[in-house]
Short mmCIF file of C-alpha atoms in Angstrom, two decimals:
data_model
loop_
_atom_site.label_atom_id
_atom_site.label_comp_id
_atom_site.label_asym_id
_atom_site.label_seq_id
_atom_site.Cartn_x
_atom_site.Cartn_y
_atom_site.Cartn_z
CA UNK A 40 -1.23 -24.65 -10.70
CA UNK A 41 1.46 -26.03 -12.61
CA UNK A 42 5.17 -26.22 -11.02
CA UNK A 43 4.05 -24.76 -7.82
CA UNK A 44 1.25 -27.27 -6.96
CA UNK A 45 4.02 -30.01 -7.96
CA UNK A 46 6.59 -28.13 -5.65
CA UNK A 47 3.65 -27.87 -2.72
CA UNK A 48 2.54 -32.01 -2.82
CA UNK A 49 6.63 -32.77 -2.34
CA UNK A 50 6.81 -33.22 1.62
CA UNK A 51 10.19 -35.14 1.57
CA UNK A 52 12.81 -33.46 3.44
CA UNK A 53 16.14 -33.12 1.51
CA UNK A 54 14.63 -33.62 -2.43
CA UNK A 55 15.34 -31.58 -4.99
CA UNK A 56 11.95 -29.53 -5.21
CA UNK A 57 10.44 -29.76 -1.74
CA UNK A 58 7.53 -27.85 -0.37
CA UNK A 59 9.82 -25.97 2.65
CA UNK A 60 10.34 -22.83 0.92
CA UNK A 61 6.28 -22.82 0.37
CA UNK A 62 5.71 -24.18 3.41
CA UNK A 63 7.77 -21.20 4.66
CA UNK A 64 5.75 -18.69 3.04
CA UNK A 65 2.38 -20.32 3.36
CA UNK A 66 2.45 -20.37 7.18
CA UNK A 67 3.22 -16.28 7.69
CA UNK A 68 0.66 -16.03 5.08
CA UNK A 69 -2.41 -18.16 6.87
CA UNK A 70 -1.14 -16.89 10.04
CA UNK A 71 -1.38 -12.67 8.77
CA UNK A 72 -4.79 -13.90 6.71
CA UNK A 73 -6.24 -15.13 9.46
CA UNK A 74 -5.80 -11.87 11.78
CA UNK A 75 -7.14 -9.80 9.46
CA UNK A 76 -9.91 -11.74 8.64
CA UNK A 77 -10.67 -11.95 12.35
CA UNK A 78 -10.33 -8.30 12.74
CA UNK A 79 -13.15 -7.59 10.53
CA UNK A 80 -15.26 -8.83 13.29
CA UNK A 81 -16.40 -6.81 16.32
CA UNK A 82 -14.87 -8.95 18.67
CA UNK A 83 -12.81 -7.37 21.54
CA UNK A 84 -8.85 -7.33 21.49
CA UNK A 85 -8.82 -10.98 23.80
CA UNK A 86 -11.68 -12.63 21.41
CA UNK A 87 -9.61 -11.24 18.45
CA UNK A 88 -6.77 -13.12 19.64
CA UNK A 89 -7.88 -16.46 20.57
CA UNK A 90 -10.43 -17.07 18.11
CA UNK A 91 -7.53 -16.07 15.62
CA UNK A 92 -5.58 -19.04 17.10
CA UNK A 93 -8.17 -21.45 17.39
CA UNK A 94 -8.49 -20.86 13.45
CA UNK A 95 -4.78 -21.13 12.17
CA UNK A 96 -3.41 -23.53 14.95
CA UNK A 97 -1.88 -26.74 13.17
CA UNK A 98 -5.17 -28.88 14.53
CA UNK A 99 -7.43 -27.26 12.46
CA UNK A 100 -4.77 -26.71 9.24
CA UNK A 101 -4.26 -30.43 9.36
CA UNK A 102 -8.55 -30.80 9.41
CA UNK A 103 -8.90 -28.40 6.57
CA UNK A 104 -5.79 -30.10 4.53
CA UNK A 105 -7.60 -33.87 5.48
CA UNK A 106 -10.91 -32.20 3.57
CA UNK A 107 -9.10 -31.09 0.85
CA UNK A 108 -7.52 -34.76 0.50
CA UNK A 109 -4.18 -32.91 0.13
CA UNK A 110 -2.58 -35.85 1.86
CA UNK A 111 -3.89 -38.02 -1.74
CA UNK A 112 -1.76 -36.18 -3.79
CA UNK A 113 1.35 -35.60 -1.29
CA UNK A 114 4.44 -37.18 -2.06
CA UNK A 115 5.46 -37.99 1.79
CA UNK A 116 7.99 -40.56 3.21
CA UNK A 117 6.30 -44.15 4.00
CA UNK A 118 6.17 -42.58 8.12
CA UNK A 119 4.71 -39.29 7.18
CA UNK A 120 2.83 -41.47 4.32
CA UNK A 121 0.97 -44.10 6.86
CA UNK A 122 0.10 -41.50 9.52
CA UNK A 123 -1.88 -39.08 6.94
CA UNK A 124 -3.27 -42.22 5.66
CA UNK A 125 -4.58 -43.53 8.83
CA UNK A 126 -5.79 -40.54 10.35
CA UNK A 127 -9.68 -39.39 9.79
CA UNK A 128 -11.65 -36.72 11.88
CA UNK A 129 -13.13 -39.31 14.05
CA UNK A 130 -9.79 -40.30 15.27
CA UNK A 131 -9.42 -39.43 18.86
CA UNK A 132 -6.40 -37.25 18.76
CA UNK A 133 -5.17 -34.71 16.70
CA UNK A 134 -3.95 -34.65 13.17
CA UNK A 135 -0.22 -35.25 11.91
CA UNK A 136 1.81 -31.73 11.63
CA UNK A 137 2.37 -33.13 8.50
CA UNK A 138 -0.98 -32.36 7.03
CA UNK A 139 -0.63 -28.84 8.04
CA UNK A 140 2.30 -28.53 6.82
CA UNK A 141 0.57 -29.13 3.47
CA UNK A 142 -1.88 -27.32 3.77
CA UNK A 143 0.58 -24.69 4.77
CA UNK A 144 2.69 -25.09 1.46
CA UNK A 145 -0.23 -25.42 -0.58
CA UNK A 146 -1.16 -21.66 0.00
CA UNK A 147 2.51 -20.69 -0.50
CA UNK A 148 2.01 -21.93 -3.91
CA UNK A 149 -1.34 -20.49 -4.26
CA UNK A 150 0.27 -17.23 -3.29
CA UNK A 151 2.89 -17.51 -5.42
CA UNK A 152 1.15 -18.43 -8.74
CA UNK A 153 -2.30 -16.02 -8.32
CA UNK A 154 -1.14 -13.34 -5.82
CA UNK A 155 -2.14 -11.93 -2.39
CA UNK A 156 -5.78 -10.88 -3.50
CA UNK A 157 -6.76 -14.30 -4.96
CA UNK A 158 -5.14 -15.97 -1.75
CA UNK A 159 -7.41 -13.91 0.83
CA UNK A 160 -10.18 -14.16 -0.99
CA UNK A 161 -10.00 -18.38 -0.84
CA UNK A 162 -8.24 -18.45 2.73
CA UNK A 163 -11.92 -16.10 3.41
CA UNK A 164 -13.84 -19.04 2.22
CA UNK A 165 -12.51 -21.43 4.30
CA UNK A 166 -11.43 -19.58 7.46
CA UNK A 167 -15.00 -17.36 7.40
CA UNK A 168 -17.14 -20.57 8.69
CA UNK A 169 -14.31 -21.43 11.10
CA UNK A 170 -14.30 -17.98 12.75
CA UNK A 171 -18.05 -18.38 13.16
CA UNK A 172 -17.37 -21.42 15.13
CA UNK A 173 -14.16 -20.25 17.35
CA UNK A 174 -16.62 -17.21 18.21
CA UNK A 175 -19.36 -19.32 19.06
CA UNK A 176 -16.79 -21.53 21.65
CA UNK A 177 -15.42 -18.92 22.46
CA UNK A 178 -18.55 -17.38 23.97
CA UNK A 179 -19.60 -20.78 25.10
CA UNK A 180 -16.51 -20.86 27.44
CA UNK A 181 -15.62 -17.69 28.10
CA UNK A 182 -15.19 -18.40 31.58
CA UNK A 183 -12.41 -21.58 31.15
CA UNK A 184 -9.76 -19.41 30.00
CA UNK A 185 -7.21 -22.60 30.10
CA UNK A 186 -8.99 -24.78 27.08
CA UNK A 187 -8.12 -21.91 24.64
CA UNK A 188 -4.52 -21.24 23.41
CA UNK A 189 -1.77 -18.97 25.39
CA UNK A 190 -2.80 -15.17 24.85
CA UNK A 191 0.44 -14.07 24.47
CA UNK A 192 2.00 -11.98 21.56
CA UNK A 193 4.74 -13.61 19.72
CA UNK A 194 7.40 -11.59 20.62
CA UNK A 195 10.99 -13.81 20.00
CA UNK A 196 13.82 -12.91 22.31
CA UNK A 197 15.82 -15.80 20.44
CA UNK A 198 19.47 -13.97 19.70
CA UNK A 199 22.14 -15.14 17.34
CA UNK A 200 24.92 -17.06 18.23
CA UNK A 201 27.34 -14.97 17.22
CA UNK A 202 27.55 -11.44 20.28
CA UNK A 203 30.02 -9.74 17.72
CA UNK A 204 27.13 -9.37 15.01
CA UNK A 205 24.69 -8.34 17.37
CA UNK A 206 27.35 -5.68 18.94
CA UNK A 207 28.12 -4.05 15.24
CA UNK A 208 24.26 -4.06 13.93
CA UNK A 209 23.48 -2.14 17.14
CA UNK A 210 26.41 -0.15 16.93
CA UNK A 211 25.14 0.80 13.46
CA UNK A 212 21.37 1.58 14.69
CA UNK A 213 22.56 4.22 17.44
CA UNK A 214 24.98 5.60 14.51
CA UNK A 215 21.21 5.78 12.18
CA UNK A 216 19.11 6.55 15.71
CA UNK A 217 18.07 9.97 14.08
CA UNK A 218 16.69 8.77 10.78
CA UNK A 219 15.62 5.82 12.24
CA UNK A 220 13.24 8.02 14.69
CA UNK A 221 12.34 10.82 11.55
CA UNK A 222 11.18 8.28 9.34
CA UNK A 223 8.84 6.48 12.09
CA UNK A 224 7.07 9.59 12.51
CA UNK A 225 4.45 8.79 9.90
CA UNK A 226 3.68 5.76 11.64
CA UNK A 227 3.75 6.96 15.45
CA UNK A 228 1.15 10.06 14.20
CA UNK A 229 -1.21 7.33 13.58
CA UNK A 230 -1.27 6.12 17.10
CA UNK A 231 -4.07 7.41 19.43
CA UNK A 232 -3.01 9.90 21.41
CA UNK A 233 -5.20 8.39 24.23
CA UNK A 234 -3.11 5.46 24.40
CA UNK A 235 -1.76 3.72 27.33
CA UNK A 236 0.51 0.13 27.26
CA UNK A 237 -1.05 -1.59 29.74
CA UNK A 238 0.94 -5.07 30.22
CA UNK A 239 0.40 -8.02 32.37
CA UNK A 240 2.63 -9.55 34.80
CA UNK A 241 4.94 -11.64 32.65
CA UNK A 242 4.97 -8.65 30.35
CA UNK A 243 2.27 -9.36 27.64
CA UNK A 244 0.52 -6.47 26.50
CA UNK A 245 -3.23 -6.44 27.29
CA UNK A 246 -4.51 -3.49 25.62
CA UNK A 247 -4.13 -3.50 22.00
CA UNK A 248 -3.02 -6.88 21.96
CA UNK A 249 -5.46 -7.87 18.61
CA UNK A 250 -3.62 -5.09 16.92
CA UNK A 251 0.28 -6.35 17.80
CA UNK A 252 -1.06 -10.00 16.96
CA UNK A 253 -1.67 -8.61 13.38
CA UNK A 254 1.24 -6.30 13.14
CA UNK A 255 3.69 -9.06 14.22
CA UNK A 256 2.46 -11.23 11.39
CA UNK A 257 2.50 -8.60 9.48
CA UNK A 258 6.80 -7.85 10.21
CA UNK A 259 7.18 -11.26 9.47
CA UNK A 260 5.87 -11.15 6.71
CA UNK A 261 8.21 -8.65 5.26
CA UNK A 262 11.55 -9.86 7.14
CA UNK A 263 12.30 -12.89 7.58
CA UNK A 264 15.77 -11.51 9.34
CA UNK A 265 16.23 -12.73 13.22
CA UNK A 266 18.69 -10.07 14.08
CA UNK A 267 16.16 -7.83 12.84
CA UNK A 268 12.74 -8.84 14.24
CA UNK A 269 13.61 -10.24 17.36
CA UNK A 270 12.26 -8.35 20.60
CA UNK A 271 16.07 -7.46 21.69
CA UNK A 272 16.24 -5.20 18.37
CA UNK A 273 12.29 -3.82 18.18
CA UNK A 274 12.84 -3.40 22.36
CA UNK A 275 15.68 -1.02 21.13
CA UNK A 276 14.19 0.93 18.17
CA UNK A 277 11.08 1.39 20.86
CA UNK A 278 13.16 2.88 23.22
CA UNK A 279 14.48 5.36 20.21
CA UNK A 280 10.95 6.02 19.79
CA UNK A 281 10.04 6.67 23.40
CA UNK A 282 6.89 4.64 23.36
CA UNK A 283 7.16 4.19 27.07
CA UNK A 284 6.16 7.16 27.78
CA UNK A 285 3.03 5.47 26.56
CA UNK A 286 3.47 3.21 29.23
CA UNK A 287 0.59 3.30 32.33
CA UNK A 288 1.96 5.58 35.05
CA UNK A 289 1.91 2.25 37.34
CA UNK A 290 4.26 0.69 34.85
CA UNK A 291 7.26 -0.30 37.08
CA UNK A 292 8.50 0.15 33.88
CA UNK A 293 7.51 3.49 33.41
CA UNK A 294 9.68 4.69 36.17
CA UNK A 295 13.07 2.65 35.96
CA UNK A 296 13.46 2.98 32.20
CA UNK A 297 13.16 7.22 31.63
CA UNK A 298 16.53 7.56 30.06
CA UNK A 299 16.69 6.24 26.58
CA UNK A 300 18.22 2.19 27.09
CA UNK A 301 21.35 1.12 26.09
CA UNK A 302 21.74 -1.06 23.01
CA UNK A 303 20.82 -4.42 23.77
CA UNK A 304 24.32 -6.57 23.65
CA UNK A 305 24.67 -8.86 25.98
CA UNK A 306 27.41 -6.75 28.08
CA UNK A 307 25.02 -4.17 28.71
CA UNK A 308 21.76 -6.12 29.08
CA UNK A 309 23.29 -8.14 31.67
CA UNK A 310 21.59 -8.20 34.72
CA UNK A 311 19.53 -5.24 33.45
CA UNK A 312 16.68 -6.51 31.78
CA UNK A 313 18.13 -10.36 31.32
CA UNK A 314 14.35 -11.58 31.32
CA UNK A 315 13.56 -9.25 28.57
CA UNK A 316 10.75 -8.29 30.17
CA UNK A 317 11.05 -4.38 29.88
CA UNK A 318 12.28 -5.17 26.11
CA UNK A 319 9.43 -7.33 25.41
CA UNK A 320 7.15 -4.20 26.46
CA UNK A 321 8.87 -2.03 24.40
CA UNK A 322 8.79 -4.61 21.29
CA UNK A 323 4.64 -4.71 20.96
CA UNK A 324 4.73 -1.08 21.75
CA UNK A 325 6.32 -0.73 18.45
CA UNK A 326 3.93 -3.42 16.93
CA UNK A 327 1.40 -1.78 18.16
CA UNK A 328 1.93 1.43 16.23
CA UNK A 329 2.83 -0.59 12.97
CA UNK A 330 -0.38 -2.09 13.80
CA UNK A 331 -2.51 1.37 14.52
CA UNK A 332 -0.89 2.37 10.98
CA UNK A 333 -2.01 -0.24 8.77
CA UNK A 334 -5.27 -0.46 10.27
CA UNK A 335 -5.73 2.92 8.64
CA UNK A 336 -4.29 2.46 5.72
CA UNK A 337 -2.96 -0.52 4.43
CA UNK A 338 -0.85 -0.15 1.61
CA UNK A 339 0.63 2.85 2.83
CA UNK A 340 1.84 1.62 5.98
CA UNK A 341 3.11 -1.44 4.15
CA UNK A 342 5.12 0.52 2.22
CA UNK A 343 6.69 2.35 4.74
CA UNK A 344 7.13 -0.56 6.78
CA UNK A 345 9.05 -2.19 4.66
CA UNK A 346 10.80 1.06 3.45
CA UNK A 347 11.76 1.63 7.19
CA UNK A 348 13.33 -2.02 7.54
CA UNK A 349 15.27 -2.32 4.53
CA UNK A 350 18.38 -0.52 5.92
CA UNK A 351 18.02 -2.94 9.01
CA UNK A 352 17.73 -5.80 6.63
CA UNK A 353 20.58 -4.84 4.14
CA UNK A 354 22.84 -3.94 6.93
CA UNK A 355 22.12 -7.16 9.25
CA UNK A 356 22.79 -9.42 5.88
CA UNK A 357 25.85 -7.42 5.47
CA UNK A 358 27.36 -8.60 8.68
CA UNK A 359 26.60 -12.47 8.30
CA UNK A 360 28.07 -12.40 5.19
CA UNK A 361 31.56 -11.01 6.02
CA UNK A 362 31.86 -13.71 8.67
CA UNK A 363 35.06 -16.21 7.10
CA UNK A 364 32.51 -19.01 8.36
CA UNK A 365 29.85 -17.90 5.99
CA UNK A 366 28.39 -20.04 3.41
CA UNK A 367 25.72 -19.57 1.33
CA UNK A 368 22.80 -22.23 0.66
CA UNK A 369 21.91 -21.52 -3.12
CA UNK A 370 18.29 -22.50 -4.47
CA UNK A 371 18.70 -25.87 -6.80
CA UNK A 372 20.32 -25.15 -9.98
CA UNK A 373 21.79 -21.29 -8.86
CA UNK A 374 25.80 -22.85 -8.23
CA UNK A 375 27.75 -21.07 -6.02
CA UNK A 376 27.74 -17.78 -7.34
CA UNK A 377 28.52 -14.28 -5.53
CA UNK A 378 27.44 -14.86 -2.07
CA UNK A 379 24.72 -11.54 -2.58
CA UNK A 380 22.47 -13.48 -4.54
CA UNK A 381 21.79 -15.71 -1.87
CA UNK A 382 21.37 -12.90 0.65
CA UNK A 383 18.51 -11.14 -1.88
CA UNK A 384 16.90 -14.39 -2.40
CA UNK A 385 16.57 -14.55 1.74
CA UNK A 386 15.84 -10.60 2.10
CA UNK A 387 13.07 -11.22 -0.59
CA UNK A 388 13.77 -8.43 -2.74
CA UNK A 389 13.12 -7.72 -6.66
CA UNK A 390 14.72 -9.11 -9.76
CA UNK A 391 16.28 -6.45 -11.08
CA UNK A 392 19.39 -5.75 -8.67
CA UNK A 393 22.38 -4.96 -9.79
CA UNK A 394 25.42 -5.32 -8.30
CA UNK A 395 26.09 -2.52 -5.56
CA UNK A 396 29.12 -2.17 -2.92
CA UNK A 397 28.01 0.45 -0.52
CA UNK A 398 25.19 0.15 2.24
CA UNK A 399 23.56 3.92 0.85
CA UNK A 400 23.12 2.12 -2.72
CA UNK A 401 21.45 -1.34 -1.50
CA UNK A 402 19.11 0.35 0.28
CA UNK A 403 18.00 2.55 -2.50
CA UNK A 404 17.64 0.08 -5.29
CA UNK A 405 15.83 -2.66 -3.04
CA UNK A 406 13.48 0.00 -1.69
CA UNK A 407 12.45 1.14 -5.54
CA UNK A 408 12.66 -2.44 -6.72
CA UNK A 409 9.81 -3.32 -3.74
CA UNK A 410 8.27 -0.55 -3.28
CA UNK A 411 7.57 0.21 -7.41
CA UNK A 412 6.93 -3.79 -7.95
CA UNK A 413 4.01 -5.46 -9.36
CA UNK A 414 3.31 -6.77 -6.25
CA UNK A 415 3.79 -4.70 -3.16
CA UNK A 416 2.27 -7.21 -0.68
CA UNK A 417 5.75 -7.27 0.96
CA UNK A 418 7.20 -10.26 -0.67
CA UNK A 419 9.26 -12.43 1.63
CA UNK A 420 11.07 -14.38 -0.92
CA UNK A 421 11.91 -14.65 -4.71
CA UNK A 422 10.62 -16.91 -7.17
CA UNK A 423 13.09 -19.30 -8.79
CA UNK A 424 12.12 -17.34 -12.09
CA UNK A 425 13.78 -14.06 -10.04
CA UNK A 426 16.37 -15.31 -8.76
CA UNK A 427 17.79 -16.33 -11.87
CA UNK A 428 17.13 -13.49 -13.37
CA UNK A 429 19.24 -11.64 -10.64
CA UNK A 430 22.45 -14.69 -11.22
CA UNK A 431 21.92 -13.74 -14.90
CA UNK A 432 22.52 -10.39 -14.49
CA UNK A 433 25.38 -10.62 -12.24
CA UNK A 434 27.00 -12.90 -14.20
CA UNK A 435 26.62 -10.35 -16.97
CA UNK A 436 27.64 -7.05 -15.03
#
């Protein structure tokens, strides 16, 4: 595979040409591969989920990276070296992380050089016997739920460290709350109108839950953006939506939270919903309908899902990067250019930007440049090819 499979075997932190950035990539992509492979099964919405896990967890990564001999061809520090060397699958615990990472960058750079079609169609290969075999022990043990992984959705209420960034990116969502909730009508038609959130006691969704587990691979896939993704902000942009009135009447929920909440800073949330419990529910309510919507049509929901974030994305970026403490990490051999570049290398977005000054005209040209790409499949970064095509053209504007 050329430069990519060279970038892939690097596993030494801090070189020139490491595998993290397809590292990065390869683990939302095994993690979204593996849900929807799972989902073409019959299995119920708990099955779907932890036979999904059983499949991508870093235990069976590092087996399937140990049968590939990855760890042969890895360039690895003489720690990281010895203990791929020395493990086999008769060893009596589990494999290094360091194997899956491998395995983990080696389908970023699979991705990257043939594409999301050729990439499911190998990860289907190898992940199709697996499934077979999670099913089967699943079924086998049905009744020891603790052997099998924790059920919940991974819903992040991780925040930034910075309260003023958070305040002014939510201050800018209630200032977009009507487009915001217009343009998520396409998706929220696609939801069953028979549906009711029905959540456990810490707050994890139970019906549905095989649909948010793909959808929230899905999101990250096409963000990488914390301020973004995490359950604080999709807790808020449910509540715009008014999915809890999709909530089960016996919701506590249901009853406490009919007004519309208040944006989730840290001023108001305090005491409130501290626990982010109520947010939480609200966050895989909205993955649920991202998830209802691309289980009926794929590419169109993708586009739309990424269409809908990009004004999120843009305006979230646009707030780090005013900060005085800002500075940008550039990609080996990019210098330290306009700090932008760096920001559309993170956002993931097309080659061909130019350079734009007003939140209106970002979101525009990203949205054509994604949306009207040769590859749709909701890129989450650049390749080192684009992004010096976009310093070139900068540099030239």
């Amino acid at each position: 595979m050329g430069d990519a499979w060279t970038q892939a075997r690097n596993g030494i932190l801090g070189t020139p040409e490491n595998n993290d950035f397809l590292e990065f990539v390869g683990d939302r992509l095994v993690n979204l591969m593996s849900a929807l492979l799972v989902a073409e099964d019959n299995f119920s919405p708990d099955q779907h989920v932890i036979v999904d896990r059983l499949v991508s967890n870093n235990d069976t990564l590092g087996r399937l990276a140990h049968q590939l001999h990855l760890q042969r061809y890895a360039v690895l520090d003489g720690f990281e070296s010895r203990r791929a060397a020395d493990w086999d699958t008769k060893a009596p615990w589990k494999p290094p992380k360091v194997l899956a990472d491998l395995f983990e960058a080696y389908v970023g750079a699979v991705y990257e050089e043939h594409g999301w079609d050729l990439t499911k169609d190998w990860l289907s290969t190898l992940f199709r016997p697996l499934i077979e075999k999670a099913n089967e022990d699943y079924l086998r043990n049905i009744t020891v739920p603790p052997r099998y992984p924790n059920k919940g959705t991974y819903v992040t209420h991780e925040r930034l460290a910075s309260p003023t960034i958070e305040t002014e990116f939510y201050k800018f969502l209630e200032s977009r709350a009507p487009k915001i909730v217009s343009t998520a009508e396409p998706a929220l038609l696609m939801l069953p109108l028979s549906t009711k959130f029905i959540f456990g006691a810490n707050g994890d969704i139970a019906t549905d839950c095989d649909v948010v587990e793909i959808a929230t691979h899905l999101v990250k896939f096409w963000s990488i953006t914390l301020l973004v993704t995490n359950a604080w902000t999709f807790g808020y942009l449910g509540s715009m939506l008014k999915l809890s009135s999709c909530f089960d009447l016996n919701d506590p929920s249901f009853s406490i939270y009919e007004k519309p909440m208040k944006s989730p800073t840290r001023e108001n949330f305090h005491g409130l919903d501290s626990d982010g419990i109520f947010t939480g529910k609200l966050a895989q309510a909205l993955y649920s309908v991202i998830g209802w919507y691309y289980s009926r049509d794929a590419k169109v929901a993708e586009q739309w899902g990424i269409k809908w974030l990009i004004p999120l994305v843009v305006r979230a970026y646009d707030l780090i990067a005013q900060r005085p403490a800002f500075r940008p990490s550039f990609p080996e051999g990019i210098g330290n250019t306009n700090p932008y570049v760096n920001i559309l290398v993170n956002m993931g977005r097309g080659p061909d930007v130019p350079l734009v000054t007003t939140q209106d005209e970002l979101e525009e040209i990203l949205t054509i440049v994604v949306l009207e790409g040769k590859e749709t499949r909701g890129r989450v970064f650049l390749t080192k090819e684009d992004v010096r095509r976009i310093n070139f053209r900068r540099r030239s504007i």
